Amino acid sequence: MSVPESWFIARARRRFAMTRECSLLLPRVCAALADPRQPGSDDTCLEKLLDWFRDLTELDPTVKLLQDNPCLTEFISSVLALPEPSPSILSFTLRLAGILAASEIRFQHLQQEKLLIRLFGRDGPLNSAVWEDASVRSGWVEGVHSMMHHQPALHFLCDDGSIDVIFTLQGDPSLFVASAASQLLVHMLTLSVESETTKPLSTKDCDWPACAQMIIKRIEDSLQSSSASHIEQSLKLLTSLFGSCRATWTEVLWLGVAKQIESFLTEETVQAQHMLANLFLNMAWSPVFCDAEGSFWALVTSALEHLTPVQAGPLAVGILRLYKCPQDVRIQAVTVLLQPMDCILRAASQPLEYAGLLDESVSDPTAVESLLSSKSSCASLLCQTLAHLEELLSLIRLPVDLPCTSLLRSLMTILQFCNGFLCPASPLGSMISRILINSFRVQRSALDVIAALSEKKGGDSLIGSLFDVLLAYLESPNTSPTVLKKTFQATSKWLMRLQELSCSNSQWQQTQKILEDVFLVLQKRLCSPCWEVRDSSLEFLTVLIKYLRDQDEFRQSLLSSEVPRLTENLLEDPESYVRASAVTAVGHLAFITYFASESPVVGNQYNKENTVAKLQEILSTDPEGFPRRAVISIFTKWLRQGCTGQLEDTEQFVSRVIQTVEYDLDWEVRLGGLELVEVFCSQTICQLGLPECPYAPVSSAVTSSIHQDELLQIFCRTKLFSFLFRSLCDCDKPVGQRACDILLGLRSSFYPISTLKDSQGTGDSPARDSIAWLQRTLRQGSLAQNFLTDGGNGVDFQDPEIMMLALGTIDLEELHDELNKSSDHVEKSPQSLLQDILATVGTIEENEADCY
Amino acid sequence: MPEIKVTPLGAGQDVGRSCILVSIAGKNVMLDCGMHMGYNDDRRFPDFSYITQNGRLTDFLDCVIISHFHLDHCGALPYFSEMVGYDGPIYMTHPTKAICPILLEDYRKITVDKKGETNFFTSQMIKDCMKKVVAVHLHQTVQVDEELEIKAYYAGHVLGAAMFQIKVGCESVVYTGDYNMTPDRHLGAAWIDKCRPDLLITESTYATTIRDSKRCRERDFLKKVHETVERGGKVLIPVFALGRAQELCILLETFWERMNLKAPIYFSTGLTEKANHYYKLFITWTNQKIRKTFVQRNMFEFKHIKAFDRAFADNPGPMVVFATPGMLHAGQSLQIFRKWAGNEKNMVIMPGYCVQGTVGHKILSGQRKLEMEGRQILEVKMQVEYMSFSAHADAKGIMQLIRQAEPRNVLLVHGEAKKMEFLKQKIEQEFHVNCYMPANGETTTILTNPSIPVDISLGLLKRETAIGLLPDVKKPKLMHGTLIMKDNSFRLVSPEQALKELGLAEHQLRFTCRVHIQDPRKEHETVLRVYNHLKGVLKDYSVQHLPDGSITVESILIQATAHSEDQGTKVLLVSWTYQDEELGSYLTSLLKKGLPQSTA
């Protein structure tokens, strides 16, 4: 491991190094930043400068940086000397000092200069007027956090009494400062215990180090206080502590506060319950607690009972994601999640018609009932529960058995409430159905769960009625586009399930009927005036074809419907997104209509030449990128699956596509063209029996050279080389990189490594001249003038010999390295940053205020 | 006390990425979801983890509103909806919905063009995000849910830009987004009615500036372009796909027409067509002049501006080229710049903001020797010009909008702290309203005093009318009834109806009081004296002496007993119902004064 690690460090050192140029620029930058007459520098510059220092100091903990660049300490001193420093510069200085003081030796250095005490101590900014500015407080906390890596820093803060400041900042009006202060306390507590404890801590003999002692005392005190915000802050602190630290001492700390926290579950006077779920969850992930016998899990069980259904939900789903958890707690958790669904089912059914989902409930069922029967809480409780169920169903292995059939029935009930198809007689049912009618949020969430449920066993007996519900949604004009999209997703998932079922139990009649209904409604939706609906319909169709195209019933129903014709019509849709989706759908349809091994069952009314011509027209004339990108990606897909041979000569096809895309304005289309070329090359090489891998044994030198010639001729005929070489000079980097990769691959096919060097001297003089020209042009990269347009430069890209020579002669590796240099390395370099900061000194302020 | 809370996650005392959280009457709304182009890591997006500590974003937020298509207002939207996981409603105007994906796609292409860019949204994500957007019309009240409604007002600034009013019950907030109070070449001025919101959240980019007329800047721009072309130079104008580009195209097109210039003008990306299509489609959003002339000549059908081919850059002679991207950091604009930079006859005009690190930023700050890839040094000899065309309201415009909307409080965003401070004082002085300017992450709480609408039952109203009190608009009237608070609504009904509705039994509450009177006579004689006294004083009331020896005045009952220890003192037990509380108190105080001698 040591080798790659040191390589990474070496690379990082090079990238972030304090070069000579940088160390020359830095004093001027520092002087400019500390000059109050200069307008404030762009915030992003200051942020990036700090990023650089962070990288520099992480790589080298010594004091060299400060010694070699005294301007840094001078800068801090001069900012401190300013009577009214600007908040942004002061904040920057605090953060910079913290970063520099992260190593003990640099900390001592700054201490000797008395800079840290002046910045972070009682007489520093925290007692001046600038403290009012949130950015200064934030800079102070961040600075302290950065330096907090060693004991001297810890003592510096604790001895000075600044720890009180941090506690106060937990309640700061700025969310950022409050959160950072809480994180800082967690960090300090961990650092103190882990660096200052000499013997293991236990409940009996608990000798906390001084700093930890102070923090723990404050936590305990605020938990006992009557102030809700103090309690909340301490719970937040404990939550992140248990989330980040898994050491055994956390249990000792917990035992000191456990009783108090337990009491929050039952005492209604303290409004802290909403914080408890997160705390318990973080504890449950820690081996310190989850391995503990009994007491912790008893607390979790009690929480599931006492928290409100809304508060208990996140805890329940979190528990179900745990690897280690007693089974009875899991069952309780799942019961909490299913309770609202159970309530829905009971509210909807006549007495004794269906059993509910649950035999017993964890908490008082009337609490759930009253939440569901209130307008303000019904939808939010349901949405939360449904989201949790979806999360649960996404787990690869369910930790408990779910009653999938009843759950599905309950979900269908919710959907029927929402579209007004079900108005139960029971008072609760009628109340819920009135509240839920037209609730898009609930519809979307329920459909997500239905889709997720398709992958679990169970619910097959309801499949018919499920499709009734889904079809009602697909048909209804009241279904909103977002709900419709989710309905499509659920429908496609259940259609796949239906196919599996009909294969096993030969219920093909039911399947056939459902498919016919689906295509009937799809026909209508493809003609929707709303582009979102047309697009979702096409996406739905593509998904269906992808997964079901091998099923006879599916193909029959699809081809006997109007869907294929309507889909082709949408190639001319006014909306580009829809055109692109239509291209993809038509491309997939072709696998059934044109490229199927058996001809389609229904008459072949589809004219493939016509369709291909349409797609090619889109590729060459569509004013927008999406449809063109879709065409090139479909063409590549066809080529990959070996379908293009059925259209015409593959060579001609590829050649035509290359000529269409090489001048495309959208670089992603050009890139797509290169991908097609790559597939074509590897397929042709394979067909001719040339090993793609240069290290593979070559069968015979003679056959190999015959094949090589043939191959070169094919590639030259398709005009592939001119496209590839031209792409090397593309102004968009990814295109050049891809072309270079392909050329390198081709070269390795034509030139085994051993022969590469020999090739370089071959060729007659005019050929050498034209190669030299090509080399010069390629070196100019994207600045090359009129590359390949006049053809009079002597390079015949269709001449196999010259191309063979070009492949062998041109230093593709060098080009590859050049192209792979990050196109924005100039932007990211520290030197460029320092130059930019210096250059903006004294410029007109108005430029900066001008946004986009 | 009801309150409105505002927390900027972006645009709080800065001109970065706008993202403002508003909590009003239990509803949570996110205003704008912008990105910061100055970063290429997670810092480019607002830190959404601060929105809610507990629970899912979709459950917490009721909706997201996007004010206009600029990336610092909408650039993080696909990230937020497709990668962070917000699945709720998003609102924007029709033109914004149409144009937003073009800009997002444009920026995505530029971003992924660079190496090492990860965690960025894809084309599919942009589309999926746009499919979730609900487009709104100007002045259309959109009901987000039963309580929350929003309404868009014209904001100028760019095509489709809108200010939004967010209203829950009678509490409301107006968010201006970016706006312009003076009409420009193709857009009108922002307008809002006197909606008197509890809070106006306004941008303050030019908080301290009184901007010179845009005409001057335009004249200056045309002069510079003209001079360069006249001397045979080439002009490069790096732009983003849409927005400023169209404005400049109109400007140049008209100028070329008027001056009969022949030098070609090219637009490099093929995007003009689509952009122009939208400008045509949303003609109602442009200003009056464009709408009027539309019939004779469509301003967006350009005669002089043609599509650019890569090879044209090497053509001799003058030309003007609009090329993307706008900051000269990749792609075609950078390629052309590198070709033309060495010739002092040429000129580059930067019409917008450039982030640090980009070539655009470097040349604007005066750097003339640029290190390009491969350590090549590019010497910039061409002229570099900056033209600010951004259309924001200046200090005068902001004050004008406040005057127009008459808010109860003002909150400044999208500006620099120092300038905001100045404007804040000005606003507080002139309008006597509180003005706030929270930093990012800071929550401002504004107390509101909403009048709460209550429905009154017809029965109660009829009863009141029957008493003879006819409604009078000018006179506020006190009305008695029982207030039922249920499902977030308030209804005033008669007590009987309330009991019936709630299925409760009526309990009579009686107040009692004992009054001691010095009277040695027998009890029934004392009662008679009391009766006569009251009869004399309360002439308008029905005073009765009942056979059981008690007295009633309306519902008030008076009984007399002798004091157990002192027979000379009689104890009068007075009891009354809540309805007659006033009369009961009056009677008690009357009896406490004792009985007049004359009635003896």
Tab-separated table of C-alpha atoms in Angstrom, chain B residues 76 138 229 232 247 320 324 352 360 424 428 442 575 597:
chain	number	residue	atom	x	y	z
B	76	ALA	CA	-29.620	24.053	-8.254
B	138	LEU	CA	-49.307	36.487	-14.437
B	229	VAL	CA	-15.650	46.787	-37.374
B	232	GLY	CA	-11.435	45.900	-39.982
B	247	GLU	CA	-31.053	41.827	-26.012
B	320	VAL	CA	-19.085	40.187	-34.892
B	324	THR	CA	-20.931	30.555	-25.723
B	352	GLY	CA	-21.785	39.769	-17.810
B	360	GLY	CA	-13.125	36.110	-18.717
B	424	LYS	CA	-32.083	49.775	5.141
B	428	GLU	CA	-36.755	52.810	7.711
B	442	GLU	CA	-29.700	33.702	9.950
B	575	SER	CA	-77.595	34.598	41.919
B	597	GLN	CA	-85.377	54.394	54.686
